[in-house]
C-alpha cells in the first residue's frame, strides 16, 4: 500500500501543509506518525481520498461539519441509500441557500442600477442648465 507525505499531498492538491494539518485537527484526516517522536505524518490512500472529498465539499461551499458528516458516512458501507439521501438533503439545503443569495445579489444589483441611472439623469439635467 502506498503512502504519502504531507508535502506530497500539499503539492498534489495545491494547498498548504498548514491547511492539511487544519483538516487533521478537524478530524477529517488521521495520518499515522513515524520517525523520532512521531514527527513525520504518513498519509494512506484513505486519507488522500478523504482530503480529495473535503476539498470537493469546500468547492461546493459546504461547511467542514457537513463535509465531515458526509465523508464519515463513506467509512461505513452499511447503507449507501441512506448516505445518498443524506447527501441529497445537504445539497438541497445548500442549493436553497445559494439561490437565496443569488436573489439577494440580483436585488442589490437592481438597486445599484437604479441609483446609477438616477445619478446619470441628474448629471445630464445639471449639464443642460
Coordinates of N, CA and C in Angstrom, one line a residue:
X1 N 0.9 -1.2 0.0 CA 0.0 0.0 0.0 C 0.9 1.2 0.0
X2 N 0.6 2.2 -0.9 CA 1.4 3.4 -1.0 C 1.0 4.3 0.1
X3 N 1.9 5.2 0.5 CA 1.7 6.2 1.5 C 2.1 7.6 0.9
X4 N 1.7 8.6 1.6 CA 2.0 10.0 1.1 C 2.5 10.8 2.3
X5 N 3.4 11.7 2.0 CA 3.8 12.7 3.0 C 2.9 13.9 2.9
X6 N 3.0 14.8 3.9 CA 2.2 16.0 3.9 C 2.6 16.9 2.7
X7 N 3.9 16.9 2.4 CA 4.4 17.7 1.3 C 3.9 17.2 -0.1
X8 N 3.8 15.9 -0.2 CA 3.3 15.3 -1.5 C 1.8 15.6 -1.7
X9 N 1.0 15.5 -0.6 CA -0.4 15.8 -0.7 C -0.6 17.3 -0.9
X10 N 0.2 18.1 -0.3 CA 0.0 19.6 -0.5 C 0.3 20.0 -1.9
X11 N 1.4 19.4 -2.5 CA 1.7 19.6 -3.8 C 0.6 19.1 -4.8
X12 N 0.2 17.9 -4.6 CA -0.8 17.3 -5.5 C -2.1 18.1 -5.5
X13 N -2.6 18.6 -4.3 CA -3.8 19.3 -4.3 C -3.7 20.8 -4.3
X14 N -2.5 21.3 -4.4 CA -2.2 22.7 -4.5 C -2.8 23.4 -3.3
X15 N -2.5 22.9 -2.1 CA -2.8 23.5 -0.8 C -1.6 23.5 0.1
X16 N -1.7 24.2 1.2 CA -0.6 24.3 2.1 C -0.6 23.1 3.1
X17 N 0.6 22.9 3.6 CA 0.7 21.8 4.6 C -0.1 22.3 5.9
X18 N -0.2 23.6 6.1 CA -0.9 24.1 7.2 C -2.4 23.8 7.0
X19 N -2.9 23.8 5.8 CA -4.3 23.5 5.6 C -4.6 22.0 5.8
X20 N -3.6 21.2 5.5 CA -3.8 19.7 5.7 C -3.8 19.5 7.2
X21 N -2.9 20.2 7.9 CA -2.9 20.0 9.4 C -4.2 20.5 10.0
X22 N -4.7 21.5 9.5 CA -6.0 22.0 10.0 C -7.1 21.0 9.8
X23 N -7.2 20.4 8.6 CA -8.1 19.3 8.3 C -7.9 18.1 9.3
X24 N -6.7 17.9 9.6 CA -6.4 16.8 10.6 C -6.9 17.2 11.9
X25 N -6.7 18.5 12.3 CA -7.3 18.9 13.6 C -8.8 18.8 13.7
X26 N -9.4 19.0 12.5 CA -10.9 18.9 12.5 C -11.4 17.5 12.4
X27 N -10.5 16.5 12.4 CA -10.9 15.1 12.4 C -11.2 14.6 11.0
X28 N -10.9 15.3 10.0 CA -11.1 14.8 8.6 C -10.0 13.9 8.1
X29 N -8.8 14.0 8.7 CA -7.7 13.2 8.3 C -7.1 12.6 9.6
X30 N -6.5 11.4 9.5 CA -5.9 10.8 10.7 C -4.6 10.0 10.2
X31 N -3.6 10.8 9.9 CA -2.3 10.1 9.5 C -1.7 9.4 10.7
X32 N -0.9 8.4 10.3 CA -0.1 7.7 11.3 C 1.2 8.6 11.5
X33 N 1.9 8.3 12.5 CA 3.2 9.0 12.8 C 4.4 8.1 12.7
X34 N 5.4 8.6 12.2 CA 6.7 7.8 12.1 C 7.8 8.7 12.5
X35 N 9.0 8.1 12.6 CA 10.2 8.8 12.9 C 10.4 9.1 14.3
X36 N 11.4 9.9 14.6 CA 11.8 10.2 16.0 C 10.6 11.0 16.6
X37 N 10.1 10.5 17.7 CA 9.0 11.2 18.4 C 7.7 11.3 17.6
X38 N 7.6 10.6 16.5 CA 6.4 10.6 15.7 C 6.2 11.9 15.0
X39 N 7.3 12.5 14.6 CA 7.3 13.8 13.9 C 6.8 13.8 12.5
X40 N 6.9 12.7 11.8 CA 6.6 12.6 10.4 C 5.2 12.0 10.2
X41 N 4.3 12.8 9.6 CA 3.0 12.3 9.3 C 3.0 11.4 8.0
X42 N 2.3 10.3 8.1 CA 2.2 9.3 7.0 C 0.7 9.2 6.6
X43 N 0.4 9.6 5.4 CA -1.0 9.5 5.0 C -1.2 8.3 4.1
X44 N -2.4 7.7 4.3 CA -2.7 6.5 3.5 C -3.6 6.9 2.3
X45 N -3.9 6.0 1.4 CA -4.8 6.3 0.3 C -6.2 6.7 0.9
X46 N -6.6 6.2 2.0 CA -7.8 6.6 2.6 C -7.8 8.1 3.0
X47 N -6.7 8.5 3.6 CA -6.5 9.9 3.9 C -6.5 10.8 2.7
X48 N -5.9 10.3 1.6 CA -5.8 11.1 0.4 C -7.3 11.2 -0.2
X49 N -8.0 10.1 -0.2 CA -9.4 10.2 -0.6 C -10.3 11.2 0.2
X50 N -10.1 11.1 1.5 CA -10.8 12.0 2.4 C -10.4 13.4 2.2
X51 N -9.2 13.7 1.9 CA -8.7 15.1 1.6 C -9.4 15.5 0.3
X52 N -9.4 14.6 -0.7 CA -10.0 15.0 -2.0 C -11.5 15.3 -1.8
X53 N -12.2 14.5 -1.1 CA -13.6 14.7 -0.8 C -13.8 16.0 0.0
X54 N -12.9 16.3 0.9 CA -13.0 17.5 1.7 C -12.9 18.7 0.8
X55 N -11.9 18.7 -0.1 CA -11.7 19.8 -1.0 C -12.8 20.0 -1.9
X56 N -13.4 18.9 -2.4 CA -14.6 18.9 -3.3 C -15.8 19.6 -2.5
X57 N -16.0 19.2 -1.3 CA -17.0 19.8 -0.5 C -16.8 21.2 -0.2
X58 N -15.6 21.7 0.0 CA -15.3 23.1 0.1 C -15.6 23.8 -1.2
X59 N -15.3 23.3 -2.3 CA -15.7 23.9 -3.6 C -17.2 24.0 -3.7
X60 N -17.9 23.1 -3.2 CA -19.4 23.2 -3.2 C -19.9 24.2 -2.2
X61 N -19.0 24.6 -1.3 CA -19.5 25.6 -0.3 C -20.0 25.0 0.9
X62 N -19.8 23.7 1.1 CA -20.3 23.1 2.3 C -19.4 23.4 3.5
X63 N -20.0 23.4 4.7 CA -19.2 23.7 5.9 C -18.4 22.4 6.3
X64 N -17.3 22.6 7.1 CA -16.5 21.5 7.5 C -17.3 20.5 8.2
X65 N -18.3 20.9 9.0 CA -19.1 19.9 9.8 C -19.9 19.1 8.8
X66 N -20.5 19.7 7.7 CA -21.2 19.0 6.7 C -20.3 18.0 6.0
X67 N -19.1 18.5 5.6 CA -18.2 17.7 4.9 C -17.8 16.5 5.8
X68 N -17.5 16.7 7.0 CA -17.1 15.6 7.9 C -18.2 14.6 8.0
X69 N -19.4 15.0 8.2 CA -20.5 14.1 8.3 C -20.7 13.3 7.1
X70 N -20.5 13.9 5.9 CA -20.7 13.1 4.6 C -19.5 12.2 4.4
X71 N -18.3 12.7 4.7 CA -17.1 11.8 4.5 C -17.1 10.7 5.5
X72 N -17.5 10.9 6.7 CA -17.6 9.8 7.7 C -18.6 8.8 7.3
X73 N -19.7 9.1 6.6 CA -20.7 8.2 6.1 C -20.0 7.1 5.2
X74 N -19.1 7.5 4.4 CA -18.4 6.6 3.5 C -17.5 5.6 4.1
X75 N -17.2 5.8 5.4 CA -16.4 4.9 6.2 C -17.1 3.6 6.5
X76 N -18.5 3.7 6.5 CA -19.3 2.5 6.9 C -20.2 2.2 5.7
X77 N -19.9 1.1 5.0 CA -20.8 0.8 3.8 C -22.1 0.1 4.2
X78 N -22.6 0.5 5.4 CA -23.9 -0.2 5.9 C -25.0 0.1 5.0
X79 N -25.3 1.3 4.6 CA -26.5 1.6 3.8 C -26.2 2.8 2.9
X80 N -25.8 2.4 1.7 CA -25.4 3.5 0.7 C -26.6 4.3 0.3
X81 N -27.8 3.8 0.3 CA -29.0 4.5 0.0 C -29.2 5.6 1.0
X82 N -29.1 5.3 2.3 CA -29.2 6.3 3.4 C -28.2 7.4 3.2
X83 N -27.0 7.0 2.8 CA -25.9 8.0 2.6 C -26.2 8.9 1.4
X84 N -26.8 8.4 0.4 CA -27.1 9.2 -0.8 C -28.3 10.1 -0.4
X85 N -29.2 9.7 0.3 CA -30.4 10.5 0.7 C -29.8 11.7 1.6
X86 N -28.9 11.4 2.5 CA -28.3 12.4 3.4 C -27.6 13.4 2.5
X87 N -26.8 13.0 1.5 CA -26.1 13.8 0.7 C -27.0 14.7 -0.2
X88 N -28.1 14.1 -0.7 CA -29.1 14.9 -1.4 C -29.7 16.0 -0.6
X89 N -30.0 15.7 0.7 CA -30.5 16.6 1.6 C -29.6 17.8 1.8
X90 N -28.3 17.5 2.1 CA -27.3 18.5 2.3 C -27.2 19.4 1.0
X91 N -27.2 18.8 -0.2 CA -27.0 19.5 -1.4 C -28.3 20.4 -1.6
X92 N -29.5 19.9 -1.3 CA -30.7 20.7 -1.5 C -30.7 21.9 -0.6
X93 N -30.2 21.7 0.7 CA -30.2 22.8 1.6 C -29.2 23.9 1.1
X94 N -28.0 23.4 0.6 CA -27.0 24.3 0.1 C -27.5 25.0 -1.1
X95 N -28.2 24.3 -2.0 CA -28.8 24.9 -3.2 C -29.7 26.1 -2.8
X96 N -30.6 25.8 -1.8 CA -31.6 26.8 -1.4 C -30.9 28.0 -0.9
X97 N -29.8 27.8 -0.1 CA -29.0 29.0 0.4 C -28.4 29.8 -0.7
X98 N -27.8 29.1 -1.7 CA -27.2 29.8 -2.8 C -28.3 30.5 -3.7
X99 N -29.4 29.9 -3.9 CA -30.5 30.6 -4.7 C -31.0 31.8 -3.9
X100 N -31.1 31.8 -2.6 CA -31.5 32.9 -1.8 C -30.4 34.0 -2.0
X101 N -29.1 33.6 -1.9 CA -28.0 34.6 -2.0 C -28.1 35.2 -3.4
X102 N -28.3 34.4 -4.4 CA -28.4 34.9 -5.8 C -29.5 35.9 -5.9
X103 N -30.7 35.6 -5.3 CA -31.8 36.5 -5.4 C -31.5 37.9 -4.7
X104 N -30.8 37.8 -3.5 CA -30.4 39.0 -2.8 C -29.4 39.8 -3.6
X105 N -28.5 39.1 -4.3 CA -27.5 39.8 -5.1 C -28.2 40.5 -6.3
X106 N -29.1 39.8 -6.9 CA -29.9 40.4 -8.1 C -30.6 41.6 -7.6
X107 N -31.2 41.6 -6.4 CA -32.0 42.7 -5.9 C -31.0 43.9 -5.6
X108 N -29.9 43.6 -5.1 CA -28.9 44.6 -4.8 C -28.4 45.3 -6.1
X109 N -28.1 44.4 -7.1 CA -27.6 44.9 -8.4 C -28.7 45.8 -9.0
X110 N -30.0 45.4 -8.9 CA -31.0 46.3 -9.4 C -31.1 47.6 -8.7
X111 N -30.9 47.6 -7.4 CA -30.9 48.9 -6.7 C -29.7 49.8 -7.1
X112 N -28.6 49.1 -7.2 CA -27.4 49.9 -7.7 C -27.7 50.5 -9.1
X113 N -28.2 49.7 -10.0 CA -28.5 50.2 -11.3 C -29.5 51.4 -11.2
X114 N -30.5 51.3 -10.4 CA -31.5 52.4 -10.3 C -30.8 53.6 -9.7
X115 N -29.9 53.5 -8.8 CA -29.1 54.7 -8.3 C -28.2 55.3 -9.3
X116 N -27.5 54.4 -10.1 CA -26.7 54.9 -11.2 C -27.5 55.6 -12.2
X117 N -28.6 55.0 -12.6 CA -29.5 55.7 -13.6 C -29.9 57.1 -13.1
X118 N -30.3 57.1 -11.8 CA -30.8 58.4 -11.3 C -29.6 59.4 -11.2
X119 N -28.4 59.0 -10.8 CA -27.3 59.9 -10.8 C -27.0 60.4 -12.2
X120 N -27.0 59.5 -13.2 CA -26.7 59.9 -14.6 C -27.8 60.9 -15.1
X121 N -29.0 60.7 -14.8 CA -30.1 61.6 -15.2 C -29.9 62.9 -14.5
X122 N -29.5 63.0 -13.3 CA -29.3 64.2 -12.6 C -28.1 65.0 -13.2
X123 N -27.1 64.2 -13.5 CA -25.9 64.9 -14.1 C -26.2 65.5 -15.5
X124 N -27.0 64.7 -16.3 CA -27.4 65.2 -17.6 C -28.3 66.5 -17.4
X125 N -29.2 66.4 -16.5 CA -30.1 67.6 -16.2 C -29.2 68.8 -15.8
X126 N -28.2 68.5 -14.9 CA -27.4 69.6 -14.4 C -26.5 70.2 -15.5
X127 N -26.1 69.3 -16.5 CA -25.2 69.8 -17.6 C -26.0 70.6 -18.5
X128 N -27.3 70.4 -18.7 CA -28.1 71.2 -19.6 C -28.4 72.6 -19.1
X129 N -28.5 72.8 -17.8 CA -28.8 74.1 -17.2 C -27.6 75.0 -17.1

